[in-house]
Coordinates of C-alpha atoms and ligand atoms in Angstrom, one line a residue:
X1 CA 131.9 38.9 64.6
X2 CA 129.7 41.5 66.7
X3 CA 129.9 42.6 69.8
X4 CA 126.2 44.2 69.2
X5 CA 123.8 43.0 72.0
X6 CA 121.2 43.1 69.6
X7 CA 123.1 40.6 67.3
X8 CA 123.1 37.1 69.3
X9 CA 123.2 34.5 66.1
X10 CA 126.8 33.5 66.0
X11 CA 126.1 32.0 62.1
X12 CA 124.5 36.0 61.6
X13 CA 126.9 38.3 63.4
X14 CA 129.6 36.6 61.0
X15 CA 128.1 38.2 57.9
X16 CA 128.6 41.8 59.4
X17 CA 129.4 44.0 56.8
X18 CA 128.5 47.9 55.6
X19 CA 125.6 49.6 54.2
X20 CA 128.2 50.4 51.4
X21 CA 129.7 46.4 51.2
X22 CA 126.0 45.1 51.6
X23 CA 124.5 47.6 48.5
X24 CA 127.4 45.7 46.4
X25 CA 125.4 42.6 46.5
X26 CA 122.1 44.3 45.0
X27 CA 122.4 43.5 41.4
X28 CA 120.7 45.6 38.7
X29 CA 117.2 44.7 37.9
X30 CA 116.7 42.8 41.1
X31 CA 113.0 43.1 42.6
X32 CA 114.1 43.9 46.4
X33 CA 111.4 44.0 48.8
X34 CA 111.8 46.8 51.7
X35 CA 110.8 46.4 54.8
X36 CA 108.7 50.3 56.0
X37 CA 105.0 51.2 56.4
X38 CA 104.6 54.9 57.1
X39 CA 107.7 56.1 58.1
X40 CA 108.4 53.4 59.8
X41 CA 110.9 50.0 60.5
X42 CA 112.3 51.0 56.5
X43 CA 116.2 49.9 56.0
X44 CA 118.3 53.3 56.5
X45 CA 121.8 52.9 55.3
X46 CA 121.3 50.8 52.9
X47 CA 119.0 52.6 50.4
X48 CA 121.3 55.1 50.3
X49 CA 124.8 53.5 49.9
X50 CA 123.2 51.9 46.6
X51 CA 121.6 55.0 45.8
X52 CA 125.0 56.0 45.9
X53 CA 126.8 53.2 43.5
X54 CA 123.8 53.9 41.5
X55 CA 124.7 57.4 40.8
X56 CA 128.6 56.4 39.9
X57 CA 127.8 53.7 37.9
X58 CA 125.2 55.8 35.7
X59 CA 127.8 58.6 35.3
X60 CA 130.2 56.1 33.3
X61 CA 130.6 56.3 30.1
X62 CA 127.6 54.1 27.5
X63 CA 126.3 52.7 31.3
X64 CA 123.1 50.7 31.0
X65 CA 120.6 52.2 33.7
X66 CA 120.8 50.8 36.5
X67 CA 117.4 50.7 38.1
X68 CA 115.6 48.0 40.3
X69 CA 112.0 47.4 41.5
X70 CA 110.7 48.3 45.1
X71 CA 108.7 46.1 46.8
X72 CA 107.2 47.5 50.4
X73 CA 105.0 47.3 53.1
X74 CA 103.6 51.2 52.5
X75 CA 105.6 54.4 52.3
X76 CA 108.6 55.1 53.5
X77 CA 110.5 58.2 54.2
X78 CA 113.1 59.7 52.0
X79 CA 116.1 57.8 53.0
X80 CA 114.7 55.1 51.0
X81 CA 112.1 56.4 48.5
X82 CA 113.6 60.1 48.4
X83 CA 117.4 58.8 47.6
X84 CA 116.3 56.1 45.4
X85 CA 113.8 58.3 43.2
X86 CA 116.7 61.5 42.8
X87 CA 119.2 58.8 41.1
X88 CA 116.3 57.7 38.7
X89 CA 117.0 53.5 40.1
X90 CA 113.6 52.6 40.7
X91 CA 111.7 50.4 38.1
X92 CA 108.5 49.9 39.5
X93 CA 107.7 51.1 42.5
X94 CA 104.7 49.6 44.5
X95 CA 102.4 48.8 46.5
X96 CA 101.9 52.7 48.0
X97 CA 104.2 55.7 48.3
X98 CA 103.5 59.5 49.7
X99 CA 107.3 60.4 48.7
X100 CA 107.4 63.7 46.6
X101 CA 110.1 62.8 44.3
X102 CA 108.7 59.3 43.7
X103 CA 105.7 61.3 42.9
X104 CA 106.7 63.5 40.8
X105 CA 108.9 60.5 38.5
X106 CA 105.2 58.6 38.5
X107 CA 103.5 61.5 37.8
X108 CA 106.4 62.6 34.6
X109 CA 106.3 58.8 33.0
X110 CA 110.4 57.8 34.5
X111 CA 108.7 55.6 37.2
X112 CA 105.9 52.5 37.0
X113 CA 103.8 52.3 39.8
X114 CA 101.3 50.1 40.7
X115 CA 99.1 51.2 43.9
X116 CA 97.3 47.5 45.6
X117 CA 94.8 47.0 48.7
X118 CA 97.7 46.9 51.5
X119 CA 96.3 43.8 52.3
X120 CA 96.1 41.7 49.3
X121 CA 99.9 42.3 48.5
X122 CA 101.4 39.3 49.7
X123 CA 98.5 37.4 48.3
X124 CA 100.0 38.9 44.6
X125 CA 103.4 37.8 45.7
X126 CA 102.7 33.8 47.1
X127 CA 100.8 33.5 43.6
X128 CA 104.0 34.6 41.7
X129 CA 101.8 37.2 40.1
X130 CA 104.8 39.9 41.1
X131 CA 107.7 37.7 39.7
X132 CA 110.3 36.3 41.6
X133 CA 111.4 38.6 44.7
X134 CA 115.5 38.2 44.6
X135 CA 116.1 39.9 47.7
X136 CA 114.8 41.2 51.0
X137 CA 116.3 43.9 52.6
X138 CA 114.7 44.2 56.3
X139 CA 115.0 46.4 59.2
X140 CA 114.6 44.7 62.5
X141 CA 115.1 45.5 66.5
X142 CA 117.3 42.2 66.9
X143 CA 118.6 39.1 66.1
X144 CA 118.1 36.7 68.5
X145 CA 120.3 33.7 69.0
X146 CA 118.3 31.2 67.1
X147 CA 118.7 33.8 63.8
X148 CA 114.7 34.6 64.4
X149 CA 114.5 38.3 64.5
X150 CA 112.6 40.7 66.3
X151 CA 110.5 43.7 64.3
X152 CA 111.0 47.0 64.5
X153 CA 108.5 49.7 64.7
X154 CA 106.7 48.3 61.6
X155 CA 106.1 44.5 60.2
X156 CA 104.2 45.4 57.3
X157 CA 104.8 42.7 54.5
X158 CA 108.0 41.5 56.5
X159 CA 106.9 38.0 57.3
X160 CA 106.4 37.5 53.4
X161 CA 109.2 39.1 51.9
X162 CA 111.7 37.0 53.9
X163 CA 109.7 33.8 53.1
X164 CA 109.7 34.9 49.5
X165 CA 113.1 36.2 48.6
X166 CA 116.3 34.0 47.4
X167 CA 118.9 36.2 49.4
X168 CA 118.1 38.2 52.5
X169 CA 120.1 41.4 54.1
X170 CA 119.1 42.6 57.6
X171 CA 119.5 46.3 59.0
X172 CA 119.8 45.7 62.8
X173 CA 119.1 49.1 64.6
X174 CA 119.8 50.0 67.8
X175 CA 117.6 53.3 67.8
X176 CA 114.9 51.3 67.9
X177 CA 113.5 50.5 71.4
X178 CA 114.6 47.1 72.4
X179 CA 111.2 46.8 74.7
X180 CA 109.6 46.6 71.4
X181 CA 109.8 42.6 72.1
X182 CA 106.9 41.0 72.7
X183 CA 104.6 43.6 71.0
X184 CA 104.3 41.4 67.7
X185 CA 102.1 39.2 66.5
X186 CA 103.1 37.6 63.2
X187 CA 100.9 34.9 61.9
X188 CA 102.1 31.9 60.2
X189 CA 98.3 30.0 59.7
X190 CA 98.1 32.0 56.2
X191 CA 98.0 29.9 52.9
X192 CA 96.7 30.0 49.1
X193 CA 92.9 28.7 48.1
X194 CA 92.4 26.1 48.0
X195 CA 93.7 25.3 51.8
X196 CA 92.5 28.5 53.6
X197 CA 91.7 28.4 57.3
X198 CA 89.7 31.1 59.2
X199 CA 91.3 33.4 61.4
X200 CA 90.4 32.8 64.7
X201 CA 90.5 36.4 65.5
X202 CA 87.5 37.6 67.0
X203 CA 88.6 41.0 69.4
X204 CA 91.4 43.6 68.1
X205 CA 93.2 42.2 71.6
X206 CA 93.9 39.0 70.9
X207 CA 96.8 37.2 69.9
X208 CA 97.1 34.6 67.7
X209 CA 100.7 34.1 66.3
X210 CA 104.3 34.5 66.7
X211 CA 106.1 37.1 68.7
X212 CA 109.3 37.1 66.4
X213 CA 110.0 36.6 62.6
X214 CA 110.6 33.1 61.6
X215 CA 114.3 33.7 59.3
X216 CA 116.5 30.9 57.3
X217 CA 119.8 32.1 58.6
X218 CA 121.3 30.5 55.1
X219 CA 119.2 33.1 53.3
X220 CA 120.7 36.1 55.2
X221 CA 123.8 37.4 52.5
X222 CA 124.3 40.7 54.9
X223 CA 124.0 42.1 58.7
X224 CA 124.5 45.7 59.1
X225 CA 124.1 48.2 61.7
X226 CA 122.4 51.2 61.8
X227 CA 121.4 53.9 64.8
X228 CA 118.5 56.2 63.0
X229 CA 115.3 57.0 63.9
X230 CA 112.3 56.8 61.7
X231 CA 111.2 59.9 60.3
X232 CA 108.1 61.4 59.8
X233 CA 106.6 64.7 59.6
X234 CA 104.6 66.4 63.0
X235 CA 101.1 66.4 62.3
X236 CA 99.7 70.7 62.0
X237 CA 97.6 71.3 65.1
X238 CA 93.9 71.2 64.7
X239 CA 92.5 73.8 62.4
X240 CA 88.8 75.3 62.2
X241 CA 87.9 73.2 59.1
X242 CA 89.3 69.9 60.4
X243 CA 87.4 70.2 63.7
X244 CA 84.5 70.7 62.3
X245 CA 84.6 67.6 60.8
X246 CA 85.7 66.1 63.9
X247 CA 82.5 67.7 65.2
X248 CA 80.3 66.0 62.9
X249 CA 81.4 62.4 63.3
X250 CA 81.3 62.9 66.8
X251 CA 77.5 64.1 67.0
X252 CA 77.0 61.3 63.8
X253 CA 78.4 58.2 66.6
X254 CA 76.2 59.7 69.6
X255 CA 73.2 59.6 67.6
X256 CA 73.9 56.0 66.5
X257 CA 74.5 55.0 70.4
X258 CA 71.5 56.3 71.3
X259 CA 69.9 54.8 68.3
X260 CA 70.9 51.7 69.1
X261 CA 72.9 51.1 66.2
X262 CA 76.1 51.4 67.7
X263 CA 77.7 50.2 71.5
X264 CA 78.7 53.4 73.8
X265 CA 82.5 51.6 72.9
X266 CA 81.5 51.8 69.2
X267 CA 82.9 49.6 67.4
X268 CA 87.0 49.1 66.3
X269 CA 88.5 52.1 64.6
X270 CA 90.3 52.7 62.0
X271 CA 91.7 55.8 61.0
X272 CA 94.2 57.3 57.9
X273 CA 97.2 58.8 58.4
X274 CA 96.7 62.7 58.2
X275 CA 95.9 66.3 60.1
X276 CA 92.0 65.3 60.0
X277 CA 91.9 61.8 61.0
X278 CA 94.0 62.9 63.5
X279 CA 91.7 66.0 64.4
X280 CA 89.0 63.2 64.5
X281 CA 91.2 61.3 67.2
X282 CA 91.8 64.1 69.5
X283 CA 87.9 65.3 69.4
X284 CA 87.1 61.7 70.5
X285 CA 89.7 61.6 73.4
X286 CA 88.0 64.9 74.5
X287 CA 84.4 63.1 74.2
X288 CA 82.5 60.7 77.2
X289 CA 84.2 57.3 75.7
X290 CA 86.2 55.0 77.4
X291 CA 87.4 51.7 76.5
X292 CA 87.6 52.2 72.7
X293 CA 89.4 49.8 70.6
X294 CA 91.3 50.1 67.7
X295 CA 91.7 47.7 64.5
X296 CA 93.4 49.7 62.1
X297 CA 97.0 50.0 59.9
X298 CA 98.7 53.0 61.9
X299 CA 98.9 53.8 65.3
X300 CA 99.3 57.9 65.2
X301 CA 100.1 60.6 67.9
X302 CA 96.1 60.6 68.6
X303 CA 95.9 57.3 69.6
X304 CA 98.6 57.0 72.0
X305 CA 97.0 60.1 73.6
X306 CA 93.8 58.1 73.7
X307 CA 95.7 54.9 75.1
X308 CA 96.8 57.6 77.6
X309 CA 93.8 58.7 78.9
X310 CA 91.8 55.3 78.8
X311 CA 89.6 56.5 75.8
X312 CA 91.4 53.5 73.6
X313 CA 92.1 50.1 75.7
X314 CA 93.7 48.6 72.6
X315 CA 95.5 49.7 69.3
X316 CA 96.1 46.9 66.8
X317 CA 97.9 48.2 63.6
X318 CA 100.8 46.7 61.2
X319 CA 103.1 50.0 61.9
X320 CA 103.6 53.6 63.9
X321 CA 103.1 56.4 62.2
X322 CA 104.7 59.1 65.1
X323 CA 105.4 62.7 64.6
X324 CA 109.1 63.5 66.3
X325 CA 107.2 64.3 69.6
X326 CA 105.1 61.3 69.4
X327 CA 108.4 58.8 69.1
X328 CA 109.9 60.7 72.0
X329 CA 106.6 60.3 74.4
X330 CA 106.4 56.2 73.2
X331 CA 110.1 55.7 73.9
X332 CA 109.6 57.3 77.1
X333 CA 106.6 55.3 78.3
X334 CA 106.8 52.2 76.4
X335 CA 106.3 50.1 79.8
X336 CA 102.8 52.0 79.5
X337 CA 102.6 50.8 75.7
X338 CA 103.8 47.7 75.1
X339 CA 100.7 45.7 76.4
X340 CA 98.2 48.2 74.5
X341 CA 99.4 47.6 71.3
X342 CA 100.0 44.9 69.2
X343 CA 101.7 44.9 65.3
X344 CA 101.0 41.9 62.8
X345 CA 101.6 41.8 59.2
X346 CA 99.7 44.0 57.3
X347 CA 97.8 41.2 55.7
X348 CA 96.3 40.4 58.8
X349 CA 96.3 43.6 60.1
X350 CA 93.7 45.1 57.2
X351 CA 92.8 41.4 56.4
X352 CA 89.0 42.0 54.9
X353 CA 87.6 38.8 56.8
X354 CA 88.5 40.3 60.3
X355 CA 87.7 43.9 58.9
X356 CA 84.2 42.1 58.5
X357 CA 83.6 39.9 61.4
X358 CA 84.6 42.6 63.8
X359 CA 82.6 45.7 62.2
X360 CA 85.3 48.0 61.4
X361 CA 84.4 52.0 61.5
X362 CA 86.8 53.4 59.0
X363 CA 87.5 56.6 58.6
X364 CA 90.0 57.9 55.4
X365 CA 90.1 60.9 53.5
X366 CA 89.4 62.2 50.4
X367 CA 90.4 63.6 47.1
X368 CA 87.2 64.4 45.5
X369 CA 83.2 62.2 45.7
X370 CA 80.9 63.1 43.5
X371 CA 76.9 63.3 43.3
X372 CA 76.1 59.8 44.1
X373 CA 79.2 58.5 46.4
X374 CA 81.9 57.6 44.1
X375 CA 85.3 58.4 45.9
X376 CA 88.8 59.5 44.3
X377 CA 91.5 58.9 47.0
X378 CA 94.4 58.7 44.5
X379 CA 94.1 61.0 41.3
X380 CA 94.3 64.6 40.7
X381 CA 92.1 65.7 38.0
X382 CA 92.0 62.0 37.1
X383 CA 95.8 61.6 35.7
X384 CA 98.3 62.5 38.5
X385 CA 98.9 60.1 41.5
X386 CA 99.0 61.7 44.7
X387 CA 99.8 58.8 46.9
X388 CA 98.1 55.1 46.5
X389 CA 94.7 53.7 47.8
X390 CA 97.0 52.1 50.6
X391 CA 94.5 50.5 53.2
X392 CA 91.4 52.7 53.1
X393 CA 89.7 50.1 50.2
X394 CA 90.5 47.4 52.7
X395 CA 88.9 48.9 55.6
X396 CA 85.8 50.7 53.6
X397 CA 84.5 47.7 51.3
X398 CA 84.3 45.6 54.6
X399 CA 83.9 47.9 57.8
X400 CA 80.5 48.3 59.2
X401 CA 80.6 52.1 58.7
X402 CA 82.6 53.2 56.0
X403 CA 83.4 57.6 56.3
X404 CA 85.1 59.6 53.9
X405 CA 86.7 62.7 55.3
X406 CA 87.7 66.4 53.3
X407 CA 87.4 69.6 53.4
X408 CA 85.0 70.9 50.9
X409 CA 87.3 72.4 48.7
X410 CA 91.0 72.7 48.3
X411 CA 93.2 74.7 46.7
X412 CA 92.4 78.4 48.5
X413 CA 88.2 77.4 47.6
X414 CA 89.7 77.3 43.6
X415 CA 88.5 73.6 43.9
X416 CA 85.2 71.7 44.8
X417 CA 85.5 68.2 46.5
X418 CA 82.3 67.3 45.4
X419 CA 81.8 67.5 42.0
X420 CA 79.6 66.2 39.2
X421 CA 81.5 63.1 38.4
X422 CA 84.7 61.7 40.3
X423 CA 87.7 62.2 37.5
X424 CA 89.0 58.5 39.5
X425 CA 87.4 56.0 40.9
X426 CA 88.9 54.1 44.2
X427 CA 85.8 53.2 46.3
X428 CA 82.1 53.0 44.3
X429 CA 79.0 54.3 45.5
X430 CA 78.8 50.4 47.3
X431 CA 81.4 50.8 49.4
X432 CA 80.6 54.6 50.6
X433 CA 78.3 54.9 53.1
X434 CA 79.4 58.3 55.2
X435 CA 80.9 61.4 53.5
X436 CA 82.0 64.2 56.0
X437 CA 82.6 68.0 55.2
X438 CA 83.3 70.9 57.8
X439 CA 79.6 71.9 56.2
X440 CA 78.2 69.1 57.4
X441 CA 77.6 65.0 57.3
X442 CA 76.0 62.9 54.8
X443 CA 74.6 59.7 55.4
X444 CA 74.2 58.1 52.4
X445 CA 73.1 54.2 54.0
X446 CA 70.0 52.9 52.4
X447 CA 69.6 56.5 49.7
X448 CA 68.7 55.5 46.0
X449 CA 71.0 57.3 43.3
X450 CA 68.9 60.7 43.2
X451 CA 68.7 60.6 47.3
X452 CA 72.1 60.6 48.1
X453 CA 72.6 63.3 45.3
X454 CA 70.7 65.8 47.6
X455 CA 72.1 64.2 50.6
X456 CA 75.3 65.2 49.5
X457 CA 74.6 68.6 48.0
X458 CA 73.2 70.1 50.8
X459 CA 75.6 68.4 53.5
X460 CA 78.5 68.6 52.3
X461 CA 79.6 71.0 48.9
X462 CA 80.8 74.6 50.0
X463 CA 78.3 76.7 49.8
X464 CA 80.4 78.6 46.3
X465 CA 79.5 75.4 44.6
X466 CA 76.3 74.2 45.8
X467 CA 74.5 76.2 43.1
X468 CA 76.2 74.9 40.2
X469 CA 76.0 71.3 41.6
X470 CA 72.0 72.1 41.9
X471 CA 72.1 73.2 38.5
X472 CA 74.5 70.5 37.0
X473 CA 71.6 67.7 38.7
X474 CA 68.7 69.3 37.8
X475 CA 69.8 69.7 34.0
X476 CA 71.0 66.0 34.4
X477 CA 67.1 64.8 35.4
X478 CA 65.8 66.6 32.9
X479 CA 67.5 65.7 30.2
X480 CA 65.5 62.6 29.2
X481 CA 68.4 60.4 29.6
X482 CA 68.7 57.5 32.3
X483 CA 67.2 59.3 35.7
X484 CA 68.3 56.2 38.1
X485 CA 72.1 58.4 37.7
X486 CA 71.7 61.6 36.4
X487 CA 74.6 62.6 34.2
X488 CA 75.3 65.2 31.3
X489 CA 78.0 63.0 29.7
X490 CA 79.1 65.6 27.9
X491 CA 79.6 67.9 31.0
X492 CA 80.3 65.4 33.5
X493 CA 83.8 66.2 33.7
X494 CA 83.8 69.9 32.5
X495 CA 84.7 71.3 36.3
X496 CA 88.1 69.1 36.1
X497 CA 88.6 70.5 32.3
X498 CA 88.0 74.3 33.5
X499 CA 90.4 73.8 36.5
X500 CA 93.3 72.6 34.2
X501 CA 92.2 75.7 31.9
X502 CA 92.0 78.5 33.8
X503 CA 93.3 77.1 37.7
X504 CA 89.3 77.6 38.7
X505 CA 86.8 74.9 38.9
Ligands
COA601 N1 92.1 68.4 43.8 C1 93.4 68.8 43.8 N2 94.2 68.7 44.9 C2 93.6 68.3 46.0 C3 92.2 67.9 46.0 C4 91.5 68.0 44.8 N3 90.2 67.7 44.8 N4 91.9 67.5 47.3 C5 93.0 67.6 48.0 N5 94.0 68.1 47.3 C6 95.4 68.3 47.7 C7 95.4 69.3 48.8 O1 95.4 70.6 48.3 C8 96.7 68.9 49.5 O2 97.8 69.4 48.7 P1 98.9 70.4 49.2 O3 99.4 69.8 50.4 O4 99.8 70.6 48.1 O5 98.0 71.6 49.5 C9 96.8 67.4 49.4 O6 95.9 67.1 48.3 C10 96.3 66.7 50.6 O7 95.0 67.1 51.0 P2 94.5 67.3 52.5 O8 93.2 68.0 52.4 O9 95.6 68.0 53.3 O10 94.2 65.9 53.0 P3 95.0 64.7 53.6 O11 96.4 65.0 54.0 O12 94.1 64.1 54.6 O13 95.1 63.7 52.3 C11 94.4 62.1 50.7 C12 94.0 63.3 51.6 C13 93.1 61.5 50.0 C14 95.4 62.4 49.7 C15 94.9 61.0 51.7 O14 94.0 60.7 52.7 C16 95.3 59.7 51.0 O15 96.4 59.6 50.5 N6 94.4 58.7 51.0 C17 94.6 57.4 50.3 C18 95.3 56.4 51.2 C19 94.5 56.2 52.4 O16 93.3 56.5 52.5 N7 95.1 55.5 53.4 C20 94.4 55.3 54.6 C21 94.6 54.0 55.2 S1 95.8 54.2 56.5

């Protein structure tokens, strides 16, 4: 039995155990799906306890690897990919991760990875196209006394997970800010075509489910306690290059206003994790708007600052995403918070319909675009996996304004981000309608092929490349091949070749 306040099911506080005894009852093989988005609401003993029994039982003599497959919302932090990934036990990793050893296993062929649309994940997994999920290991804030259980500081793909899996072990901790209650909403309407329902969501404020997690307590195998905080890294203040950019979309959304093609509120954001999106943030909390809301995946340090000052009313998101400072200034004024924000599952949360109806601007970066608007968000020179597509394809096939933030080269200038031909694709020329440079903006809506190819060019390349880009198009027109999308096929990807040559595009 517990005496932990945050533990009131009598049937659940009876199947208190440790990180160590709960790991036990993780066989090998077993698809687990995590709870975590971002840094946030992932189980923290537990990862590493098994990461633990992992390493002993690998170091016995003729032992069979034992690996098994991790199911999450999004990333996580390194007490659960980091551990895992250094003892070689994960299978298949998916649906995102920004973790550098589970990177670097991807990247060398000792890891399968499969990077989906955030919000089509639990879709894959009520179709059974995932396999059978064996067991859920989820962090929450509570248990109440009915065994329904309150999120923590992320739901991600909670809700299905626990529907999903045969066994279930909970992480109740206590760092986690027990006024958290109430700031959920987890819908239950969902279901498979043919029986769909629209979701009556129409404004980022509105609620339209549960406040708690709906649990079997028969499922739950496991309780255990933990005290840690989520961890993620402080965001670098604004530099030159990212508030330029900043700049840009700022003068880009006044124009539109005055226009006419866009309210003085605008319309919801959404915005990436990262030091630009970010930037982005704080240059529109320092603008004229007021009363901005927000229908997006993260909530980051910039939009609490802009729920601060009353340029953001409402934040809806499936998960935080806080530096150390910006879990200390939430904790600290949650009272502030709590009606301001509102979590849901992260199908619903980047949910394509609502992403639709509601006229999402989204705003994600960049690995590389080329001439006519294709985007890589995932690849290095086309073979190495940074992190995962995570939500931006969600938000920028079906948001009203779609923008694609970078800085115009990377890699002390020895790379272009615009280059001939994208060495990946993540998001076509269709679903691109905005790229963003600290050089400048390009609007790409309603450009042929050839138009946004000069768009482009002069907007956005860095100046060191522009000529070559000129060159590469104009040799590409005039080569009597296809002139609706220039290419020299021969050449198209010659700039990533050279870079892998000679470490120079
Ligand atoms: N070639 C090689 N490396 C490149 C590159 C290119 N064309 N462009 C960027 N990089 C490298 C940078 O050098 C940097 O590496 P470093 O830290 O080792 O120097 C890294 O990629 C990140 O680039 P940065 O410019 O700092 O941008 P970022 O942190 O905003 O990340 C993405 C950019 C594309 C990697 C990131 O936005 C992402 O993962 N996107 C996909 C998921 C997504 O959009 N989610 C949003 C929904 S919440």
């Amino acid at each position: 039995m517990s005496d932990n306040a945050r533990i009131l099911c009598p049937v659940l506080s009876k199947r208190l155990m440790s990180a160590e005894e709960a790991a036990e009852l993780i066989p090998a093989g077993a698809n687990v799906g995590m709870s975590g988005f971002t840094g946030a609401g992932y189980p923290k003993a537990i990862p590493g306890a098994l990461a633990d029994r992992i390493r002993r039982l690998n170091a016995e003599p003729n032992a069979k690897p034992f690996r098994i497959n991790v199911w999450t919302g999004a990333s996580t932090a390194p007490e659960l990919d980091g551990v895992l990934a250094e003892v070689d036990g994960i299978e298949m990793r998916l649906p995102f991760q920004s973790d550098p050893i589970c990177r670097s296993r991807i990247n060398n062929g000792t890891m399968d990875y499969v990077d989906y649309h955030l919000s089509e994940v639990s879709q894959y997994a009520w179709s059974g196209f995932l396999g059978k999920m064996d067991i859920a290991l989820i962090e929450v804030a509570g248990i109440r006394e009915d065994g329904s259980l309150i999120p923590s500081s992320s739901i991600g793909n909670n809700k299905t997970w626990i529907e999903q899996a045969d066994k279930i072990i909970l992480e109740v901790n206590s760092k986690q800010n027990a006024k958290l209650e109430g700031m959920h909403d987890v819908y239950y309407g969902t279901a498979l075509p043919p029986n769909r329902k629209p979701i009556m969501l129409t404004d980022p404020s509105d609620r339209i489910g549960e406040k708690y997690l709906a649990c079997p307590p028969e499922k739950v195998i496991a309780v255990v306690e933990t005290a840690a905080p989520d961890r993620n890294s402080p965001f670098k203040p604004s530099d030159d290059v990212s508030k330029k950019i900043a700049g840009h979309i700022l003068d880009f959304f006044n124009k539109e206003i005055e226009l006419g093609r866009l309210p003085k509120e605008l319309l919801p954001i959404q915005s990436g994790v990262g030091n630009i999106p970010n930037a982005v943030l704080e240059g529109l909390d320092a603008g004229p708007y007021k009363g901005l809301t927000a229908f997006t995946e993260v909530i980051q340090d910039g939009m609490l600052k802009m729920l601060k000052s009353g340029t953001l009313k409402v934040a809806s998101a499936t998960a935080f995403s806080l530096s150390p400072d910006g879990i200390a200034e939430f904790d600290e004024n949650i009272d502030f918070y709590r009606d301001k924000i509102i979590l849901r599952q992260q199908d619903i949360s980047n949910h394509p319909e609502l992403a639709r109806r509601l006229g999402v601007i989204a705003m994600n970066g960049l690995i590389e675009c080329d001439l006519y608007g294709n985007v890589n968000s995932t690849h290095i020179m086309g073979t190495r996996m940074m992190n995962g597509i995570g939500g931006s394809g969600d938000f920028a096939r079906n948001g009203y304004l779609s923008i694609f933030v970078s800085p115009s080269t990377a890699k002390d200038g020895a790379i272009s981000a615009i280059v001939p031909m994208v060495s990946h694709v993540d998001h076509t020329e269709h679903d691109v309608k905005i790229i963003v440079t600290e050089q400048g903006l390009a609007d790409l809506r309603g450009l042929s092929p050839r138009q946004r190819a000069h768009e482009i060019i002069n907007k956005c390349a860095h100046p060191d490349f522009r000529p070559a880009l000129i060159d590469y198009y104009e040799r590409a027109l005039h080569s009597g091949r296809g002139m609706h999308t220039p290419h020299l096929l021969e050449e198209a990807l010659s700039w990533h070749q050279r870079y892998e040559e000679t470490g120079q595009m």
